[in-house]
């Protein structure tokens, strides 16, 4: 039996997206975003939703660019830190000891130590309410060579990404392989 | 060292969102969507991206409503089936044996057997390219009582949701609890 719990932002899993950007002085910032995901296949787009008072909001509006970085479990503490402190009050790269690297194709930094980085050019913005949705066109994906599989894609088990549960504000690891899509669902 | 793998829709995790809708005759349909996530806190919004030729696209445009359902591992096969076959060619509820239930607040069905359902009223549509993004205002969340924690939120371990890896088209289980957000990242 189902119980109604009201109009809430409940979903699982939500990703742990570390969004990086530069301000007008070239200072790198990083922010932890759970409100986002892939939004289109062609052009390849990713979306992240951010409140207006954030440093990242200002930066993306000014530079029209950002990166989306996927942390591995090893950097759980740093990833959470990016969601606690504002870039208006702290240099978060200095505080965490992580390294911003200038992207090749857009004016935004990615995180050297994380396994995956998406370089994004700002395509559209949609103000929805408390959050504005930024649609980024993915212009390149960079992956640590140690996290690639034989076909040249990120290997989920090597990447060791984790996820966020907004209902309980908790992080969870990636679990075991369950099956291949478009295959296990062939009924009849 | 990082290797560039080009402009691709790489992200992990992406969710397994079963989007349900009615057509003009009241026939229920269900579709498997990985391109989506929460988009705003207030009003609470969820976004799903869908191609124009889909039955679900027609249905949402007509009814201005849909539900987002989170399957548990037990229904992996059925969830994948919803992503293989088109609602234009098959009654997917009949094929899978799952049960559509009319929502209380919007004109869309939810899935009786799944642990979580979000009832959504269509707020905005954005055509991005191959995919159109539907922004749904979450008007209610319904949770199986057996999947609730003591505070009345979905319990991740009881829910047993799974996720999708677009790079390898594989499903993965939820792993172990890693830590509490806004707490473990307090550096200094």
CSV table of N, CA, C and O in Angstrom, one decimal, chain B residues 59-154:
chain,number,residue,atom,x,y,z
B,59,UNK,N,1.5,11.6,-25.4
B,59,UNK,CA,0.6,11.5,-24.2
B,59,UNK,C,0.8,12.7,-23.3
B,59,UNK,O,-0.2,13.3,-22.8
B,60,UNK,N,2.1,13.0,-23.0
B,60,UNK,CA,2.3,14.2,-22.1
B,60,UNK,C,1.8,15.5,-22.7
B,60,UNK,O,1.2,16.3,-22.0
B,61,UNK,N,2.1,15.6,-24.0
B,61,UNK,CA,1.6,16.9,-24.7
B,61,UNK,C,0.1,17.0,-24.6
B,61,UNK,O,-0.4,18.1,-24.4
B,62,UNK,N,-0.6,15.9,-24.7
B,62,UNK,CA,-2.1,15.9,-24.6
B,62,UNK,C,-2.6,16.0,-23.2
B,62,UNK,O,-3.6,16.8,-23.0
B,63,UNK,N,-2.1,15.3,-22.3
B,63,UNK,CA,-2.7,15.3,-20.9
B,63,UNK,C,-2.0,16.3,-20.0
B,63,UNK,O,-2.6,16.6,-18.9
B,64,UNK,N,-0.9,16.9,-20.4
B,64,UNK,CA,-0.1,17.8,-19.5
B,64,UNK,C,0.2,17.2,-18.1
B,64,UNK,O,0.2,17.9,-17.1
B,65,UNK,N,0.4,15.9,-18.1
B,65,UNK,CA,0.7,15.2,-16.9
B,65,UNK,C,1.4,13.9,-17.1
B,65,UNK,O,1.3,13.4,-18.2
B,66,UNK,N,2.2,13.5,-16.1
B,66,UNK,CA,2.9,12.2,-16.1
B,66,UNK,C,3.3,11.9,-14.7
B,66,UNK,O,3.1,12.7,-13.8
B,67,UNK,N,3.7,10.6,-14.5
B,67,UNK,CA,4.3,10.2,-13.3
B,67,UNK,C,5.7,9.7,-13.5
B,67,UNK,O,6.0,9.2,-14.6
B,68,UNK,N,6.5,9.8,-12.5
B,68,UNK,CA,7.9,9.2,-12.5
B,68,UNK,C,7.9,8.1,-11.5
B,68,UNK,O,7.7,8.4,-10.3
B,69,UNK,N,8.2,6.9,-11.9
B,69,UNK,CA,8.1,5.8,-11.0
B,69,UNK,C,9.5,5.2,-10.8
B,69,UNK,O,10.3,5.0,-11.8
B,70,UNK,N,9.9,4.9,-9.6
B,70,UNK,CA,11.2,4.3,-9.3
B,70,UNK,C,11.0,2.8,-9.1
B,70,UNK,O,10.4,2.4,-8.1
B,71,UNK,N,11.6,1.9,-10.0
B,71,UNK,CA,11.5,0.5,-9.8
B,71,UNK,C,12.5,-0.1,-8.8
B,71,UNK,O,13.5,0.5,-8.6
B,72,UNK,N,12.1,-1.2,-8.1
B,72,UNK,CA,13.1,-1.9,-7.3
B,72,UNK,C,13.7,-3.0,-8.1
B,72,UNK,O,13.2,-3.4,-9.2
B,73,UNK,N,14.8,-3.5,-7.6
B,73,UNK,CA,15.6,-4.6,-8.3
B,73,UNK,C,14.7,-5.7,-8.8
B,73,UNK,O,14.9,-6.3,-9.9
B,74,UNK,N,13.7,-6.1,-8.0
B,74,UNK,CA,12.8,-7.1,-8.3
B,74,UNK,C,12.1,-7.0,-9.7
B,74,UNK,O,11.7,-7.9,-10.3
B,75,UNK,N,12.0,-5.7,-10.1
B,75,UNK,CA,11.4,-5.4,-11.4
B,75,UNK,C,12.3,-4.9,-12.5
B,75,UNK,O,12.0,-4.2,-13.4
B,76,UNK,N,13.6,-5.4,-12.4
B,76,UNK,CA,14.6,-5.0,-13.4
B,76,UNK,C,14.2,-5.4,-14.8
B,76,UNK,O,14.3,-4.6,-15.7
B,77,UNK,N,13.7,-6.6,-15.0
B,77,UNK,CA,13.3,-7.1,-16.3
B,77,UNK,C,12.2,-6.3,-16.9
B,77,UNK,O,12.2,-5.9,-18.0
B,78,UNK,N,11.2,-6.0,-16.0
B,78,UNK,CA,10.0,-5.2,-16.5
B,78,UNK,C,10.5,-3.8,-16.9
B,78,UNK,O,10.0,-3.2,-17.9
B,79,UNK,N,11.3,-3.2,-16.0
B,79,UNK,CA,11.8,-1.8,-16.3
B,79,UNK,C,12.6,-1.8,-17.6
B,79,UNK,O,12.4,-0.9,-18.4
B,80,UNK,N,13.4,-2.8,-17.8
B,80,UNK,CA,14.1,-2.8,-19.1
B,80,UNK,C,13.2,-3.0,-20.3
B,80,UNK,O,13.3,-2.3,-21.3
B,81,UNK,N,12.2,-3.8,-20.1
B,81,UNK,CA,11.2,-4.0,-21.2
B,81,UNK,C,10.5,-2.7,-21.6
B,81,UNK,O,10.3,-2.5,-22.8
B,82,UNK,N,10.2,-1.9,-20.6
B,82,UNK,CA,9.6,-0.5,-20.9
B,82,UNK,C,10.5,0.3,-21.8
B,82,UNK,O,10.0,1.3,-22.4
B,83,UNK,N,11.8,0.0,-21.9
B,83,UNK,CA,12.7,0.7,-22.7
B,83,UNK,C,13.0,0.1,-24.0
B,83,UNK,O,13.7,0.6,-24.9
B,84,UNK,N,12.5,-1.1,-24.3
B,84,UNK,CA,12.8,-1.8,-25.5
B,84,UNK,C,11.6,-1.7,-26.5
B,84,UNK,O,11.8,-1.5,-27.7
B,85,UNK,N,10.4,-1.8,-26.0
B,85,UNK,CA,9.2,-1.8,-26.9
B,85,UNK,C,8.5,-0.5,-26.9
B,85,UNK,O,8.5,0.2,-25.8
B,86,UNK,N,7.9,-0.1,-28.0
B,86,UNK,CA,7.1,1.2,-28.0
B,86,UNK,C,5.7,0.9,-27.6
B,86,UNK,O,5.1,-0.1,-28.0
B,87,UNK,N,5.1,1.9,-26.9
B,87,UNK,CA,3.7,1.9,-26.6
B,87,UNK,C,2.8,2.0,-27.8
B,87,UNK,O,1.6,1.8,-27.7
B,88,UNK,N,3.4,2.3,-28.9
B,88,UNK,CA,2.6,2.4,-30.2
B,88,UNK,C,2.4,1.0,-30.7
B,88,UNK,O,1.5,0.8,-31.5
B,89,UNK,N,3.2,0.0,-30.3
B,89,UNK,CA,3.1,-1.4,-30.8
B,89,UNK,C,2.6,-2.4,-29.8
B,89,UNK,O,2.4,-3.5,-30.1
B,90,UNK,N,2.5,-2.0,-28.5
B,90,UNK,CA,2.2,-3.0,-27.5
B,90,UNK,C,1.6,-2.3,-26.3
B,90,UNK,O,2.0,-1.2,-26.0
B,91,UNK,N,0.7,-3.0,-25.6
B,91,UNK,CA,0.2,-2.6,-24.3
B,91,UNK,C,1.2,-3.1,-23.3
B,91,UNK,O,1.3,-4.3,-23.0
B,92,UNK,N,2.1,-2.2,-22.8
B,92,UNK,CA,3.3,-2.6,-22.0
B,92,UNK,C,2.8,-3.1,-20.6
B,92,UNK,O,3.5,-3.9,-20.0
B,93,UNK,N,1.7,-2.6,-20.1
B,93,UNK,CA,1.2,-3.0,-18.8
B,93,UNK,C,0.7,-4.5,-19.0
B,93,UNK,O,1.0,-5.3,-18.1
B,94,UNK,N,0.0,-4.8,-20.0
B,94,UNK,CA,-0.4,-6.2,-20.3
B,94,UNK,C,0.8,-7.1,-20.4
B,94,UNK,O,0.8,-8.2,-19.8
B,95,UNK,N,1.8,-6.7,-21.2
B,95,UNK,CA,2.9,-7.5,-21.5
B,95,UNK,C,3.7,-7.8,-20.2
B,95,UNK,O,4.3,-8.9,-20.0
B,96,UNK,N,3.8,-6.8,-19.3
B,96,UNK,CA,4.7,-7.1,-18.1
B,96,UNK,C,3.8,-7.6,-16.9
B,96,UNK,O,4.4,-8.0,-15.9
B,97,UNK,N,2.5,-7.4,-17.0
B,97,UNK,CA,1.7,-7.8,-15.9
B,97,UNK,C,1.6,-6.8,-14.7
B,97,UNK,O,1.1,-7.1,-13.7
B,98,UNK,N,2.2,-5.7,-14.9
B,98,UNK,CA,2.2,-4.6,-13.9
B,98,UNK,C,0.9,-3.9,-13.9
B,98,UNK,O,0.2,-3.9,-15.0
B,99,UNK,N,0.6,-3.1,-12.9
B,99,UNK,CA,-0.7,-2.6,-12.7
B,99,UNK,C,-0.7,-1.0,-12.7
B,99,UNK,O,-0.1,-0.4,-11.8
B,100,UNK,N,-1.4,-0.4,-13.7
B,100,UNK,CA,-1.5,1.1,-13.7
B,100,UNK,C,-2.6,1.5,-12.7
B,100,UNK,O,-3.7,0.9,-12.7
B,101,UNK,N,-2.3,2.5,-11.9
B,101,UNK,CA,-3.3,3.0,-11.0
B,101,UNK,C,-3.5,4.5,-11.3
B,101,UNK,O,-2.5,5.2,-11.4
B,102,UNK,N,-4.7,5.0,-11.4
B,102,UNK,CA,-4.9,6.4,-11.7
B,102,UNK,C,-4.4,7.3,-10.5
B,102,UNK,O,-4.7,7.0,-9.3
B,103,UNK,N,-3.6,8.3,-10.8
B,103,UNK,CA,-3.1,9.2,-9.8
B,103,UNK,C,-4.3,10.0,-9.1
B,103,UNK,O,-5.3,10.1,-9.7
B,104,UNK,N,-4.0,10.5,-8.0
B,104,UNK,CA,-5.0,11.3,-7.3
B,104,UNK,C,-5.1,12.7,-7.8
B,104,UNK,O,-6.2,13.2,-7.9
B,105,UNK,N,-4.0,13.3,-8.2
B,105,UNK,CA,-4.0,14.7,-8.5
B,105,UNK,C,-3.8,15.1,-9.9
B,105,UNK,O,-4.0,16.2,-10.3
B,106,UNK,N,-3.3,14.2,-10.7
B,106,UNK,CA,-3.0,14.5,-12.2
B,106,UNK,C,-3.6,13.3,-13.0
B,106,UNK,O,-3.8,12.2,-12.5
B,107,UNK,N,-3.8,13.6,-14.3
B,107,UNK,CA,-4.3,12.6,-15.2
B,107,UNK,C,-3.2,11.7,-15.8
B,107,UNK,O,-2.9,11.8,-17.0
B,108,UNK,N,-2.7,10.9,-14.9
B,108,UNK,CA,-1.6,10.0,-15.4
B,108,UNK,C,-1.6,8.8,-14.4
B,108,UNK,O,-2.0,8.9,-13.2
B,109,UNK,N,-1.2,7.6,-14.9
B,109,UNK,CA,-1.2,6.4,-14.0
B,109,UNK,C,0.1,6.3,-13.3
B,109,UNK,O,1.2,6.7,-13.9
B,110,UNK,N,0.1,5.7,-12.1
B,110,UNK,CA,1.4,5.3,-11.5
B,110,UNK,C,1.4,3.7,-11.4
B,110,UNK,O,0.4,3.1,-11.7
B,111,UNK,N,2.6,3.2,-11.1
B,111,UNK,CA,2.7,1.7,-11.1
B,111,UNK,C,2.6,1.2,-9.7
B,111,UNK,O,3.4,1.5,-8.8
B,112,UNK,N,1.5,0.4,-9.5
B,112,UNK,CA,1.2,-0.1,-8.2
B,112,UNK,C,2.3,-0.9,-7.5
B,112,UNK,O,2.6,-0.7,-6.3
B,113,UNK,N,3.1,-1.7,-8.3
B,113,UNK,CA,4.1,-2.6,-7.7
B,113,UNK,C,5.4,-1.9,-7.4
B,113,UNK,O,6.2,-2.5,-6.6
B,114,UNK,N,5.7,-0.7,-7.9
B,114,UNK,CA,7.0,-0.1,-7.6
B,114,UNK,C,6.9,0.7,-6.3
B,114,UNK,O,5.9,1.2,-5.9
B,115,UNK,N,8.1,0.9,-5.7
B,115,UNK,CA,8.1,1.5,-4.3
B,115,UNK,C,7.8,3.0,-4.3
B,115,UNK,O,7.2,3.5,-3.3
B,116,UNK,N,8.1,3.8,-5.4
B,116,UNK,CA,8.0,5.2,-5.3
B,116,UNK,C,7.3,5.8,-6.6
B,116,UNK,O,7.7,5.3,-7.7
B,117,UNK,N,6.4,6.7,-6.5
B,117,UNK,CA,5.8,7.3,-7.6
B,117,UNK,C,5.7,8.8,-7.3
B,117,UNK,O,5.3,9.3,-6.3
B,118,UNK,N,6.1,9.6,-8.3
B,118,UNK,CA,6.0,11.1,-8.3
B,118,UNK,C,4.8,11.5,-9.2
B,118,UNK,O,4.9,11.2,-10.4
B,119,UNK,N,3.8,12.2,-8.7
B,119,UNK,CA,2.7,12.7,-9.6
B,119,UNK,C,3.2,14.1,-10.1
B,119,UNK,O,3.5,14.9,-9.3
B,120,UNK,N,3.1,14.3,-11.4
B,120,UNK,CA,3.7,15.5,-12.0
B,120,UNK,C,2.7,16.2,-12.9
B,120,UNK,O,2.1,15.5,-13.8
B,121,UNK,N,2.6,17.5,-12.8
B,121,UNK,CA,1.8,18.4,-13.7
B,121,UNK,C,2.8,19.0,-14.6
B,121,UNK,O,3.8,19.6,-14.1
B,122,UNK,N,2.6,19.0,-15.9
B,122,UNK,CA,3.6,19.6,-16.9
B,122,UNK,C,3.6,21.1,-16.7
B,122,UNK,O,2.6,21.8,-16.7
B,123,UNK,N,4.9,21.6,-16.5
B,123,UNK,CA,5.1,23.0,-16.2
B,123,UNK,C,5.7,23.7,-17.5
B,123,UNK,O,5.2,24.8,-17.8
B,124,UNK,N,6.7,23.1,-18.1
B,124,UNK,CA,7.4,23.7,-19.2
B,124,UNK,C,7.9,22.6,-20.1
B,124,UNK,O,8.2,21.5,-19.7
B,125,UNK,N,8.1,22.9,-21.4
B,125,UNK,CA,8.8,22.0,-22.3
B,125,UNK,C,9.9,22.8,-23.1
B,125,UNK,O,9.7,23.9,-23.4
B,126,UNK,N,11.0,22.1,-23.2
B,126,UNK,CA,12.1,22.8,-23.9
B,126,UNK,C,12.7,21.8,-25.0
B,126,UNK,O,13.2,20.7,-24.6
B,127,UNK,N,12.5,22.2,-26.3
B,127,UNK,CA,13.1,21.3,-27.3
B,127,UNK,C,14.6,21.6,-27.4
B,127,UNK,O,15.0,22.7,-27.7
B,128,UNK,N,15.4,20.6,-27.1
B,128,UNK,CA,16.9,20.8,-27.1
B,128,UNK,C,17.6,20.3,-28.3
B,128,UNK,O,18.7,20.7,-28.7
B,129,UNK,N,16.9,19.3,-29.0
B,129,UNK,CA,17.6,18.7,-30.2
B,129,UNK,C,16.8,17.4,-30.4
B,129,UNK,O,15.6,17.4,-30.6
B,130,UNK,N,17.5,16.3,-30.4
B,130,UNK,CA,16.7,15.0,-30.6
B,130,UNK,C,15.7,14.9,-29.4
B,130,UNK,O,14.7,14.2,-29.6
B,131,UNK,N,16.0,15.4,-28.3
B,131,UNK,CA,15.1,15.3,-27.1
B,131,UNK,C,14.4,16.6,-26.7
B,131,UNK,O,15.0,17.6,-26.8
B,132,UNK,N,13.2,16.4,-26.2
B,132,UNK,CA,12.5,17.5,-25.6
B,132,UNK,C,12.4,17.3,-24.1
B,132,UNK,O,12.2,16.2,-23.7
B,133,UNK,N,12.8,18.3,-23.4
B,133,UNK,CA,12.8,18.2,-22.0
B,133,UNK,C,11.4,18.6,-21.4
B,133,UNK,O,10.9,19.7,-21.7
B,134,UNK,N,10.8,17.7,-20.6
B,134,UNK,CA,9.6,18.0,-19.9
B,134,UNK,C,9.9,18.4,-18.5
B,134,UNK,O,10.5,17.6,-17.8
B,135,UNK,N,9.5,19.5,-18.0
B,135,UNK,CA,9.6,19.9,-16.6
B,135,UNK,C,8.3,19.6,-15.9
B,135,UNK,O,7.3,20.2,-16.3
B,136,UNK,N,8.3,18.7,-15.0
B,136,UNK,CA,7.1,18.4,-14.3
B,136,UNK,C,7.1,19.0,-12.9
B,136,UNK,O,8.1,18.8,-12.1
B,137,UNK,N,6.1,19.6,-12.5
B,137,UNK,CA,5.9,20.1,-11.1
B,137,UNK,C,5.4,18.9,-10.3
B,137,UNK,O,4.4,18.3,-10.6
B,138,UNK,N,6.2,18.5,-9.3
B,138,UNK,CA,5.9,17.4,-8.4
B,138,UNK,C,4.7,17.8,-7.5
B,138,UNK,O,4.9,18.7,-6.6
B,139,UNK,N,3.6,17.2,-7.7
B,139,UNK,CA,2.4,17.6,-6.8
B,139,UNK,C,2.2,16.7,-5.7
B,139,UNK,O,1.5,17.0,-4.7
B,140,UNK,N,2.7,15.4,-5.8
B,140,UNK,CA,2.6,14.5,-4.7
B,140,UNK,C,3.7,13.4,-4.9
B,140,UNK,O,4.0,13.1,-6.1
B,141,UNK,N,4.1,12.8,-3.8
B,141,UNK,CA,5.0,11.6,-3.9
B,141,UNK,C,4.3,10.5,-3.1
B,141,UNK,O,3.9,10.8,-2.0
B,142,UNK,N,4.2,9.3,-3.7
B,142,UNK,CA,3.6,8.2,-3.0
B,142,UNK,C,4.7,7.1,-2.8
B,142,UNK,O,5.4,6.8,-3.8
B,143,UNK,N,4.7,6.6,-1.6
B,143,UNK,CA,5.7,5.6,-1.3
B,143,UNK,C,5.1,4.4,-0.7
B,143,UNK,O,4.2,4.5,0.2
B,144,UNK,N,5.5,3.2,-1.0
B,144,UNK,CA,5.1,2.0,-0.4
B,144,UNK,C,5.4,2.1,1.1
B,144,UNK,O,6.5,2.4,1.5
B,145,UNK,N,4.5,1.8,1.9
B,145,UNK,CA,4.7,1.9,3.4
B,145,UNK,C,5.9,1.0,3.8
B,145,UNK,O,6.6,1.4,4.7
B,146,UNK,N,6.0,-0.1,3.2
B,146,UNK,CA,7.2,-1.1,3.5
B,146,UNK,C,8.5,-0.5,3.1
B,146,UNK,O,9.5,-1.0,3.6
B,147,UNK,N,8.6,0.6,2.3
B,147,UNK,CA,9.8,1.2,1.9
B,147,UNK,C,10.1,2.5,2.6
B,147,UNK,O,11.1,3.2,2.3
B,148,UNK,N,9.3,2.8,3.6
B,148,UNK,CA,9.5,4.1,4.4
B,148,UNK,C,10.5,3.9,5.6
B,148,UNK,O,10.5,2.8,6.2
B,149,UNK,N,11.2,4.9,5.9
B,149,UNK,CA,12.0,4.9,7.1
B,149,UNK,C,11.2,5.5,8.3
B,149,UNK,O,10.1,5.9,8.1
B,150,UNK,N,11.9,5.6,9.4
B,150,UNK,CA,11.2,6.1,10.6
B,150,UNK,C,10.7,7.5,10.5
B,150,UNK,O,9.8,8.0,11.1
B,151,UNK,N,11.4,8.3,9.6
B,151,UNK,CA,11.1,9.7,9.5
B,151,UNK,C,10.1,10.0,8.4
B,151,UNK,O,9.8,11.1,8.0
B,152,UNK,N,9.6,8.9,7.7
B,152,UNK,CA,8.6,9.0,6.7
B,152,UNK,C,9.2,9.3,5.3
B,152,UNK,O,8.4,9.8,4.4
B,153,UNK,N,10.5,9.1,5.1
B,153,UNK,CA,11.1,9.2,3.8
B,153,UNK,C,11.4,7.8,3.2
B,153,UNK,O,11.5,6.9,4.0
B,154,UNK,N,11.5,7.7,1.9
B,154,UNK,CA,11.9,6.4,1.3
B,154,UNK,C,13.3,6.0,1.9
B,154,UNK,O,14.2,6.8,2.0
